PDB file of C-alpha atoms in Angstrom:
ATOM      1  CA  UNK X   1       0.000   0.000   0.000  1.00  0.00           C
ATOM      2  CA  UNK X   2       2.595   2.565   0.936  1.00  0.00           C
ATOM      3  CA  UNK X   3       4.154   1.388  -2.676  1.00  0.00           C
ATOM      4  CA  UNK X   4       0.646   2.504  -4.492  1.00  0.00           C
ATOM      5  CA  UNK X   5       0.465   5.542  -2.452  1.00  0.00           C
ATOM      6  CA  UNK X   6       3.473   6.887  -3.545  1.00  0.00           C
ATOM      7  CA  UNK X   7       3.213   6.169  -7.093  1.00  0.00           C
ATOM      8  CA  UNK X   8      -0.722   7.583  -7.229  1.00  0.00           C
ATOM      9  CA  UNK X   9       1.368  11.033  -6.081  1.00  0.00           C
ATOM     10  CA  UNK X  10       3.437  11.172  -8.651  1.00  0.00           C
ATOM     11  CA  UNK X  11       0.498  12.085 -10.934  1.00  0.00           C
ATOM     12  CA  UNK X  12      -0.664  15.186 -10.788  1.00  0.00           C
ATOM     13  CA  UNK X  13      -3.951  16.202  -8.803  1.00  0.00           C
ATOM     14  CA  UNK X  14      -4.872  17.716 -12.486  1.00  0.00           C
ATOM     15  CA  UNK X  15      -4.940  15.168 -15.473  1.00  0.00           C
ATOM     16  CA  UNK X  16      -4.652  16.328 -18.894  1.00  0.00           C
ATOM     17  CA  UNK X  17      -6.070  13.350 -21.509  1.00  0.00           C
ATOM     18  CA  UNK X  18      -6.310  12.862 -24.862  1.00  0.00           C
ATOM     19  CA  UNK X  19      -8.703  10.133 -25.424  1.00  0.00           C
ATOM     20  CA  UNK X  20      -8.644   9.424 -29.487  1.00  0.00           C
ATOM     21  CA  UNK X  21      -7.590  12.892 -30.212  1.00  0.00           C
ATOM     22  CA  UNK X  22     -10.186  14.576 -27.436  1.00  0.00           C
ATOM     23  CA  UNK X  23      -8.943  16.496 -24.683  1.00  0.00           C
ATOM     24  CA  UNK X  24     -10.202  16.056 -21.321  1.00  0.00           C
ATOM     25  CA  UNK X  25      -9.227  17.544 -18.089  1.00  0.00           C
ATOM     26  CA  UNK X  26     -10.213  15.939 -14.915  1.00  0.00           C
ATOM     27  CA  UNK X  27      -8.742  15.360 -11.523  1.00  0.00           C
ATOM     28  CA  UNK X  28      -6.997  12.149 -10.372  1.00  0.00           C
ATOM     29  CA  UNK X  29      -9.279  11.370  -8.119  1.00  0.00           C
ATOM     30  CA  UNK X  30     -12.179  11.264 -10.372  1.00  0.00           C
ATOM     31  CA  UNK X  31      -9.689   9.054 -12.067  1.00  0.00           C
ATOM     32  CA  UNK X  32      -9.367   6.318  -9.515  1.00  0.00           C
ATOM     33  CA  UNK X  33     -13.022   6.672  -7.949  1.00  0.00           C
ATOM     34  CA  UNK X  34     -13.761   2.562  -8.847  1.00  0.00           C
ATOM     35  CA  UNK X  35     -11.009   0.271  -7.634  1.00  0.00           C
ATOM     36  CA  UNK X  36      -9.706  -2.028  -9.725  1.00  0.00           C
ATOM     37  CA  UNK X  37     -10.708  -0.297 -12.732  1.00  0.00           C
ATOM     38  CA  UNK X  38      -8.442   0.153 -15.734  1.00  0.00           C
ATOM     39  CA  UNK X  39      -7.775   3.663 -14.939  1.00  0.00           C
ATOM     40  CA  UNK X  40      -7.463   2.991 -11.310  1.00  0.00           C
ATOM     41  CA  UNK X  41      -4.872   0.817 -11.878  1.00  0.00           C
ATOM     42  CA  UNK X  42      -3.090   3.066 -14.295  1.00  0.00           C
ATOM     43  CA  UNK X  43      -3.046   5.816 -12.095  1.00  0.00           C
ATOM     44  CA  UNK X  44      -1.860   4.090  -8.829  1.00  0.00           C
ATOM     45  CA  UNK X  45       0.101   1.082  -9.668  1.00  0.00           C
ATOM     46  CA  UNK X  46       2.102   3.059 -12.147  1.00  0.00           C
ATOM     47  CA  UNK X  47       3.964   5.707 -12.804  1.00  0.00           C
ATOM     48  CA  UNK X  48       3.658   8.678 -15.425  1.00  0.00           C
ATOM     49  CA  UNK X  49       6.766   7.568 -17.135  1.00  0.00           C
ATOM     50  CA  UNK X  50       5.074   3.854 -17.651  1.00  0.00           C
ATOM     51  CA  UNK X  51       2.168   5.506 -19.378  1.00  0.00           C
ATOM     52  CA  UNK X  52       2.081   7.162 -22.997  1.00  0.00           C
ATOM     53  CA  UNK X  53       1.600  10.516 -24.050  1.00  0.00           C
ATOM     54  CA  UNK X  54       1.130  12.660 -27.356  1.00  0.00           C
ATOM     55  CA  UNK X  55       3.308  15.440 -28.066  1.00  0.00           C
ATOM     56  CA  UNK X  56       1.718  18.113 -25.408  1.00  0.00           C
ATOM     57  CA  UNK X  57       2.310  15.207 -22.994  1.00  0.00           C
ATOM     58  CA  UNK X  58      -1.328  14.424 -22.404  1.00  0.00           C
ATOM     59  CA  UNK X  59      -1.406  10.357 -21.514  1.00  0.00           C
ATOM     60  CA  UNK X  60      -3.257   9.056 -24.513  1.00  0.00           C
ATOM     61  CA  UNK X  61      -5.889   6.496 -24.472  1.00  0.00           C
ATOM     62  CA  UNK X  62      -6.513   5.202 -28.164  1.00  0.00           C
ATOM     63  CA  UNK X  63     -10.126   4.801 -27.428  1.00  0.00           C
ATOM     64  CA  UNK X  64     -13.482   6.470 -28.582  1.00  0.00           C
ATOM     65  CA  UNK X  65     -12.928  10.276 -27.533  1.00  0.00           C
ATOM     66  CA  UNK X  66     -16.535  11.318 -27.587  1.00  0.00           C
ATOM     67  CA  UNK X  67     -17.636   8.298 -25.776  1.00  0.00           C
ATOM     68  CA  UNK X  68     -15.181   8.569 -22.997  1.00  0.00           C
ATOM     69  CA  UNK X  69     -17.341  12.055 -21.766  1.00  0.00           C
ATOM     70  CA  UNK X  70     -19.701   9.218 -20.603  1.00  0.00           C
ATOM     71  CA  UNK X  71     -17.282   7.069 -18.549  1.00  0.00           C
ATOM     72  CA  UNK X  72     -16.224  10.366 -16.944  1.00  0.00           C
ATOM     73  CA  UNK X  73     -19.830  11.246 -16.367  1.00  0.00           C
ATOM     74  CA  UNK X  74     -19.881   7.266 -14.322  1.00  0.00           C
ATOM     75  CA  UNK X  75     -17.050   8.251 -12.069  1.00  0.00           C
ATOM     76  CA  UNK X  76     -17.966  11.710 -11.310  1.00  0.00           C
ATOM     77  CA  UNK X  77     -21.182  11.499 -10.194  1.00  0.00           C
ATOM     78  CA  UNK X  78     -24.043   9.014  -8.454  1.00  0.00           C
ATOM     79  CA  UNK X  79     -25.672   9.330 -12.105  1.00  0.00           C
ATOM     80  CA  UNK X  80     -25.503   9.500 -15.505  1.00  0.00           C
ATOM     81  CA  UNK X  81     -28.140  10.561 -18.130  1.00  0.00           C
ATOM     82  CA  UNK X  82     -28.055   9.469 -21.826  1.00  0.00           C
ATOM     83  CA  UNK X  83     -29.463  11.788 -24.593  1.00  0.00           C
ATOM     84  CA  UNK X  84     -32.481  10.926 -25.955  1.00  0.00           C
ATOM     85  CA  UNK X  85     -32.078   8.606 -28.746  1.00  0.00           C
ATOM     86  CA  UNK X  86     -28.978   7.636 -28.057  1.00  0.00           C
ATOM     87  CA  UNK X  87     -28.002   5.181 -30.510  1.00  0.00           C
ATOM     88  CA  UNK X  88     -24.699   4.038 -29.436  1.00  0.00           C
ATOM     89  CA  UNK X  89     -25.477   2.600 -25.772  1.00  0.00           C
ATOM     90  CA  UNK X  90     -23.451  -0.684 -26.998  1.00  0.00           C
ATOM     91  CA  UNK X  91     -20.301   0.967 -28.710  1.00  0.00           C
ATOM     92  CA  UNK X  92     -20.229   2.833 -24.756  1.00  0.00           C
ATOM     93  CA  UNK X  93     -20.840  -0.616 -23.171  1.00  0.00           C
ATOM     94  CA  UNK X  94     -17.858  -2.085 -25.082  1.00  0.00           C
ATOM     95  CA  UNK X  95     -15.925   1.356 -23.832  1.00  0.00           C
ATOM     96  CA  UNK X  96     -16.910   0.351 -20.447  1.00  0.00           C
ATOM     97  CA  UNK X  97     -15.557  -3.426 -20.914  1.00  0.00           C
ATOM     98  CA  UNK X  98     -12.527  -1.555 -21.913  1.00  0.00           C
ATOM     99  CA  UNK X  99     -12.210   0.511 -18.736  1.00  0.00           C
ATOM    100  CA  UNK X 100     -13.341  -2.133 -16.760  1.00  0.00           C
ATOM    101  CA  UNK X 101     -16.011  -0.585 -15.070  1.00  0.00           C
ATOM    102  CA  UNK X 102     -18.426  -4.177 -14.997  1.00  0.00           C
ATOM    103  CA  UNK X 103     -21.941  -2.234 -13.493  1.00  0.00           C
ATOM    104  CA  UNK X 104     -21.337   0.316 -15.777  1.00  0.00           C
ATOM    105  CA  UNK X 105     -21.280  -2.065 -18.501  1.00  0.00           C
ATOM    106  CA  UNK X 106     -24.303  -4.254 -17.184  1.00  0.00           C
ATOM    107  CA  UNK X 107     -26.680  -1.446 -16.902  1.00  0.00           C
ATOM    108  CA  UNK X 108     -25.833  -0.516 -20.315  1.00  0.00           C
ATOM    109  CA  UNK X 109     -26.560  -4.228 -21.309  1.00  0.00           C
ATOM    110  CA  UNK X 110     -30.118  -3.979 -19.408  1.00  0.00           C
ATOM    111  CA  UNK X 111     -30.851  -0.535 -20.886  1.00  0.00           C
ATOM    112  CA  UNK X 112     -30.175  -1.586 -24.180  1.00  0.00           C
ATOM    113  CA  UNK X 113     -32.522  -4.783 -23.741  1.00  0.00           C
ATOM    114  CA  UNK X 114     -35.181  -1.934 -22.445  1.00  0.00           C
ATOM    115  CA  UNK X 115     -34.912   0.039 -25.336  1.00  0.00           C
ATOM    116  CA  UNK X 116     -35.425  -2.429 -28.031  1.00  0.00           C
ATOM    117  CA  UNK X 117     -38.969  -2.023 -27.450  1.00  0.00           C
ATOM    118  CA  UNK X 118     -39.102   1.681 -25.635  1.00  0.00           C
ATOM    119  CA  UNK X 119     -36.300   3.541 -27.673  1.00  0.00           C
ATOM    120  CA  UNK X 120     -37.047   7.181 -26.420  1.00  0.00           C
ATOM    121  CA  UNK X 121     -36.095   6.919 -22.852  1.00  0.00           C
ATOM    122  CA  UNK X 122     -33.298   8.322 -21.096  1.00  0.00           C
ATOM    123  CA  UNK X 123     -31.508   6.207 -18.566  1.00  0.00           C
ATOM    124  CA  UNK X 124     -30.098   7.062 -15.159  1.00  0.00           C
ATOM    125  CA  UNK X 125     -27.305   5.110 -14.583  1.00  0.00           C
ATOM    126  CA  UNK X 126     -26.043   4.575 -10.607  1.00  0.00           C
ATOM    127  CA  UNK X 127     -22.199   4.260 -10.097  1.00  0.00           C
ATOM    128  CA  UNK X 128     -21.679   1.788  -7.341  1.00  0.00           C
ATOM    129  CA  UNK X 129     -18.297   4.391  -6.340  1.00  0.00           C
ATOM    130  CA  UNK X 130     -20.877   6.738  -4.467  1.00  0.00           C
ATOM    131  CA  UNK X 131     -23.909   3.901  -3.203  1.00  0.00           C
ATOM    132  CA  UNK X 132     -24.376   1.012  -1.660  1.00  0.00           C
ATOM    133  CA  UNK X 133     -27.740   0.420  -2.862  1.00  0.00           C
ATOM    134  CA  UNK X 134     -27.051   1.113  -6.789  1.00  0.00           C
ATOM    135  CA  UNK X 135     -28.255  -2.097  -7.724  1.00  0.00           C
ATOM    136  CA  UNK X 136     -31.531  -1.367  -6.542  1.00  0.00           C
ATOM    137  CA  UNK X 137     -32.027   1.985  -8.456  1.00  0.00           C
ATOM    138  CA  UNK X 138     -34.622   1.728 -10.735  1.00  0.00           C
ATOM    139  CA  UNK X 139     -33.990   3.482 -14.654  1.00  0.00           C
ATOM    140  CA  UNK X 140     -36.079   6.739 -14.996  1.00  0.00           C
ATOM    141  CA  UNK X 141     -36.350   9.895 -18.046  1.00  0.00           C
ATOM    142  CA  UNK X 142     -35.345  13.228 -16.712  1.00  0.00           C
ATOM    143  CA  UNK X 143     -37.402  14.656 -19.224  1.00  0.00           C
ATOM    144  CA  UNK X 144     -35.502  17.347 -20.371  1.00  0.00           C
ATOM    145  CA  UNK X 145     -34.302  18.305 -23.779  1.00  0.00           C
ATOM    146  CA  UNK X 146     -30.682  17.745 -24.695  1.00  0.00           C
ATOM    147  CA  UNK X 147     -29.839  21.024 -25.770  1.00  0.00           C
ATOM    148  CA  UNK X 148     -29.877  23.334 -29.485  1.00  0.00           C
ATOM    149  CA  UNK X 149     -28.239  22.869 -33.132  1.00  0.00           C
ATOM    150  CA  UNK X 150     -28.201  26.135 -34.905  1.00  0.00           C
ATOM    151  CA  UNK X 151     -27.618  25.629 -38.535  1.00  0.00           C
ATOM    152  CA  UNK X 152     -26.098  28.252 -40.830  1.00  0.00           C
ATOM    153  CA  UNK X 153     -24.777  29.194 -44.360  1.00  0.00           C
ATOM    154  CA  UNK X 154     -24.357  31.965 -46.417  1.00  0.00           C
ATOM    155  CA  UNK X 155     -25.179  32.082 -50.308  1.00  0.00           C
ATOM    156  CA  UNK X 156     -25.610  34.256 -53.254  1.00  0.00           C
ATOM    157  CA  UNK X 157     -27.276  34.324 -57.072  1.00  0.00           C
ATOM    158  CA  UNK X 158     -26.788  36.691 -59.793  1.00  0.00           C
ATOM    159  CA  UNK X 159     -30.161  38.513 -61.327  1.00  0.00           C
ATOM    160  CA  UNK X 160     -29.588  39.826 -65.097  1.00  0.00           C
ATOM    161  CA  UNK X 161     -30.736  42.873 -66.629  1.00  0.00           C
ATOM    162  CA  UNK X 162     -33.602  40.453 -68.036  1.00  0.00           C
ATOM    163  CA  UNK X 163     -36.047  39.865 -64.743  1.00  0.00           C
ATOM    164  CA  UNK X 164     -37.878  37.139 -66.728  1.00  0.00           C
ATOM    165  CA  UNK X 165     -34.611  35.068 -66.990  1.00  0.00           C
ATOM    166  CA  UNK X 166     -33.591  32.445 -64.403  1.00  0.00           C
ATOM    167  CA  UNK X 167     -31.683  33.627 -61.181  1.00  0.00           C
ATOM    168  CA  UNK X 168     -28.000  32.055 -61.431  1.00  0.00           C
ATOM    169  CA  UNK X 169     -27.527  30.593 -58.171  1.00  0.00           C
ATOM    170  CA  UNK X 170     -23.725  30.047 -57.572  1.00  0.00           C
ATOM    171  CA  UNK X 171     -22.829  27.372 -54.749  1.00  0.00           C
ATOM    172  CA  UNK X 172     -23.399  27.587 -50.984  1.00  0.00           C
ATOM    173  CA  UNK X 173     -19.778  27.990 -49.829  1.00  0.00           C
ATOM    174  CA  UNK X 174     -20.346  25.922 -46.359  1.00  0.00           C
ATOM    175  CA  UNK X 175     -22.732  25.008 -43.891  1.00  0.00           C
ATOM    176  CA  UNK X 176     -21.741  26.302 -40.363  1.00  0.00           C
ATOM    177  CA  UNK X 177     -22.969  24.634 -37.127  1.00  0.00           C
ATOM    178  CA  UNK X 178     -23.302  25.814 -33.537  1.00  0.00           C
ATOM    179  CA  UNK X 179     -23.995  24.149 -30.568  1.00  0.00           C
ATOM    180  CA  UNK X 180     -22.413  22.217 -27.747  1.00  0.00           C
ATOM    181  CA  UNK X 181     -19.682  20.293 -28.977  1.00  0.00           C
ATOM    182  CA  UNK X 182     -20.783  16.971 -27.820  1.00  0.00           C
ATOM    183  CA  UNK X 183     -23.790  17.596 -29.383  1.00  0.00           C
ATOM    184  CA  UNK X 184     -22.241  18.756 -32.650  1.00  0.00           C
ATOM    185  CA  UNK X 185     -19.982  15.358 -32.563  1.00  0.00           C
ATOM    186  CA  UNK X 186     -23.154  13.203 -31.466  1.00  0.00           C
ATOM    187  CA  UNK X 187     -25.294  14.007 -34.619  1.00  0.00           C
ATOM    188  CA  UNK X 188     -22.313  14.858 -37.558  1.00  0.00           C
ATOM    189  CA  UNK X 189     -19.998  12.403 -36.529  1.00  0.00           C
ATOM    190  CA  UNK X 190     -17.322  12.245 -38.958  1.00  0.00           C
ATOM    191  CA  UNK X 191     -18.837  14.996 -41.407  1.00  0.00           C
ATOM    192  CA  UNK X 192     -18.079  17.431 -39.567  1.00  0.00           C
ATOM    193  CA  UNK X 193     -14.939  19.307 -40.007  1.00  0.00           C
ATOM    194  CA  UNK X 194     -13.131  20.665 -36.845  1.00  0.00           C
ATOM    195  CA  UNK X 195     -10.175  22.560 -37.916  1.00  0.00           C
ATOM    196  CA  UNK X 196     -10.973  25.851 -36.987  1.00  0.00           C
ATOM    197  CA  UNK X 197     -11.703  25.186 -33.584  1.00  0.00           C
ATOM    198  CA  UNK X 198      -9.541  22.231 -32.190  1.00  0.00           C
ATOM    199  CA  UNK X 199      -9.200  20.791 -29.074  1.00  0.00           C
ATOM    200  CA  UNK X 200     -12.088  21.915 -27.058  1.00  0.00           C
ATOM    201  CA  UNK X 201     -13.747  19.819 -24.411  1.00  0.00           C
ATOM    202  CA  UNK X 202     -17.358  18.524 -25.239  1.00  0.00           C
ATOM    203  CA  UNK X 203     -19.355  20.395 -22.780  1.00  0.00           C
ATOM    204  CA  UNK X 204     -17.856  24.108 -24.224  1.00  0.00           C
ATOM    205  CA  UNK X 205     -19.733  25.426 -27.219  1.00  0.00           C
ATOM    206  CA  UNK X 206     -18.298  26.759 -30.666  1.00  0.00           C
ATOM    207  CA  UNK X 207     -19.698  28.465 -33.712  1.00  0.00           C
ATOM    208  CA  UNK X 208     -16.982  27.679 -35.467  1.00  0.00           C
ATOM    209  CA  UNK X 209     -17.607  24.020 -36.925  1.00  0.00           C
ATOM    210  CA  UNK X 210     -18.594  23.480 -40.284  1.00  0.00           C
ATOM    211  CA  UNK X 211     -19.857  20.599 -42.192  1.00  0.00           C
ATOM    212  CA  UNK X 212     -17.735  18.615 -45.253  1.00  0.00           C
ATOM    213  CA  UNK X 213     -20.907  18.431 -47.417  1.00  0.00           C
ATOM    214  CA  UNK X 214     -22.710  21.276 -49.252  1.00  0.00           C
ATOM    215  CA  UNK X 215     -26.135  20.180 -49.174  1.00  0.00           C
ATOM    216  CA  UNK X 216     -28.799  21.220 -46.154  1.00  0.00           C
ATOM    217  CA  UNK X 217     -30.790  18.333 -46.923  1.00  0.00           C
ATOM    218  CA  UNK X 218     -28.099  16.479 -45.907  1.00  0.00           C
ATOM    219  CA  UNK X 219     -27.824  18.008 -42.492  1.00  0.00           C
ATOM    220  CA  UNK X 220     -31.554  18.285 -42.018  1.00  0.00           C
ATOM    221  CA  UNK X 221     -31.378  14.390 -42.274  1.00  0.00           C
ATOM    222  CA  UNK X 222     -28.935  13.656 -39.939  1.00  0.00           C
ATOM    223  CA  UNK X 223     -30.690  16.256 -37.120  1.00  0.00           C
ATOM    224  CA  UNK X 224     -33.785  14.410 -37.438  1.00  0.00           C
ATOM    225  CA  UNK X 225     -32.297  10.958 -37.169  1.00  0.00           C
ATOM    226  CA  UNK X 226     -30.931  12.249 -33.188  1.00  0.00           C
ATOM    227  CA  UNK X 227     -34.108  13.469 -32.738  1.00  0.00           C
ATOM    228  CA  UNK X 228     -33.631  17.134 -33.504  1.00  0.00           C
ATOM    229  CA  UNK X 229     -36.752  19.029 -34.990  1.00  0.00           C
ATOM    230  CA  UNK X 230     -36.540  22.558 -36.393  1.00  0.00           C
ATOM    231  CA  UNK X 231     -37.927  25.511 -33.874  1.00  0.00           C
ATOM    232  CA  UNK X 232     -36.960  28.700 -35.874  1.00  0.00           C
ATOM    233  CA  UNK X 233     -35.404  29.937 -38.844  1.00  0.00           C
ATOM    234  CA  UNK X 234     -34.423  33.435 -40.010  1.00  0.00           C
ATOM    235  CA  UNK X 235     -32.797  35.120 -42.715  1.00  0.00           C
ATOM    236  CA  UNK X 236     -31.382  37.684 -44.500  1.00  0.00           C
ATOM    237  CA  UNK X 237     -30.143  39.091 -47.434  1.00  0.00           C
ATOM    238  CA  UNK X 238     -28.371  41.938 -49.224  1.00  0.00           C
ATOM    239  CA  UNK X 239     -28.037  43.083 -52.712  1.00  0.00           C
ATOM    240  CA  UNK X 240     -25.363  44.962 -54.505  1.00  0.00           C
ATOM    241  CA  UNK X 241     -24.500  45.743 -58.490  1.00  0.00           C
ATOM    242  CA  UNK X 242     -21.844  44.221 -60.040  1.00  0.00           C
ATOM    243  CA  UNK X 243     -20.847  47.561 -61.361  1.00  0.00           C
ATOM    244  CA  UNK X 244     -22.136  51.544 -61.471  1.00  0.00           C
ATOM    245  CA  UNK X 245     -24.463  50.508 -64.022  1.00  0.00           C
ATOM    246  CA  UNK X 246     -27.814  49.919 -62.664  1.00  0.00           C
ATOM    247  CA  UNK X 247     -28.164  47.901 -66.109  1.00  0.00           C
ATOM    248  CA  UNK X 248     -25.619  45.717 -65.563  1.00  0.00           C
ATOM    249  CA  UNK X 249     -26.239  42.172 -63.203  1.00  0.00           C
ATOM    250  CA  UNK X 250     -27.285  42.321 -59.325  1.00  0.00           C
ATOM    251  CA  UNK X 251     -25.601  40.504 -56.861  1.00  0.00           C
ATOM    252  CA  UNK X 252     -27.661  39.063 -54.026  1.00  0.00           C
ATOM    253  CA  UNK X 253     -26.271  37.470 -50.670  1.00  0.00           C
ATOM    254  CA  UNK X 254     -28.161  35.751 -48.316  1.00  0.00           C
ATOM    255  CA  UNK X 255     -27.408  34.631 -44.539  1.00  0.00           C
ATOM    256  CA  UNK X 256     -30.091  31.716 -43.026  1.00  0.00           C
ATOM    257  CA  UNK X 257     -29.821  29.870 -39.669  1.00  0.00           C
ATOM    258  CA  UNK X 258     -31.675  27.396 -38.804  1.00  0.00           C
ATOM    259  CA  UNK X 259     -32.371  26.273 -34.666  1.00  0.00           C
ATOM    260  CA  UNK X 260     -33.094  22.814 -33.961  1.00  0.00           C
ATOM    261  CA  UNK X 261     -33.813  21.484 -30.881  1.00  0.00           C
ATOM    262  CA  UNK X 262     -34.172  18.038 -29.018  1.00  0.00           C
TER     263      UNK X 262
END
């Protein structure tokens, strides 16, 4: 004991991860809440050196990084709350097998059973770290919505000097989302491109995503697949001439957002 002791203190009280290419901060002792758990035993029967790191020195776990907010979730708190309509309860049971975290893992087995027939509700999950009686907690739905998607994108079409004639609508140059980053990653997945804003933790927001497709419909889909139905739109639009000539061709811009919420 004195051996683990020592070697837990090497690690900081603050723990910088990067779980798949996800950043997480979190403090060792949320860490090693469940004994005998992979991270427990990573965090007090080794030492920092015996664990590896990216470049920033983070320790790296090559595991789901979006998934992993949920196993932190477990061994923070007495409870845990899935979205509604989560989809991938056994990808986060297989994380949990991973972590070895065994009632996480078999109330995620018995919620998944539950849902085949009842796929709306949202589970509360009881870590047995912080009760006794966790076994005996019943599932229930909080009942409240899991948060707002704000679509947006900017495009533009060309008017001739001939009204009659067909508006020439040039391409919408990209389809910007905002929202809670856990949300964002929940419903885009792998669409949706992050480079402008890396390295935030899932519970911050950003307006600074954007989507690696062109096409609302596209987006529209994939919001009402999690759930996600639209509560407002607006828009917006300016026009200019392409020169002094009030003759010549007007140029019209337009900026729409779209809210969504679940």
């Amino acid at each position: 004991m004195a051996q683990t002791a020592s070697q837990s203190s090497a690690f900081p009280e603050i723990v910088e991860l990067n779980v798949g290419g996800q950043v997480y901060v979190t403090r060792l002792e949320t860490l090693t809440t469940v004994p005998n758990s992979l991270l427990w035993t990573k965090f007090t029967q080794s030492s920092p050196g015996d664990l590896p790191k990216d470049s920033k020195g983070r320790f790296f776990f090559d595991r789901d990084g979006f998934l992993f907010r949920y196993i932190l979730d477990y061994l923070r708190d007495s409870e845990l709350f899935l979205p509604e309509f989560f989809k991938e309860r056994r990808r986060l049971q297989r994380e949990a097998d991973f972590f070895q975290l065994p009632e996480l893992s078999r109330r995620l087995a018995a919620v998944s059973k539950d849902t085949d027939t009842e796929d709306s509700e949202e589970a509360e999950l009881t870590s047995p770290a912080t009760t006794t009686s966790s076994s005996d907690r019943t599932l229930r739905s909080p009942g409240a919505s899991a948060g707002y998607i704000t679509i947006g994108y900017r495009g533009s079409y060309t008017i001739g000097r001939d009204i009659q004639a067909d508006a020439k609508f040039r391409r919408v140059a990209r389809i910007t989302v905002c929202s809670k980053i856990s949300l964002a990653k929940e419903v885009f997945g792998d669409t949706l491109n992050e480079s402008r804003d890396p390295d935030r933790p899932p519970d911050k927001y950003t307006a600074r995503y954007y989507l690696k497709y062109n096409f609302l419909e596209q987006a529209f889909d994939r919001l009402a697949e999690a759930g996600f139905h639209m509560v407002a739109c607006n828009s917006t639009g300016t026009c200019s001439y392409a020169s002094n000539d009030p003759g010549e061709d007007k140029l019209w811009t337009s900026y729409t957002e779209y809210v969504f919420s679940r």
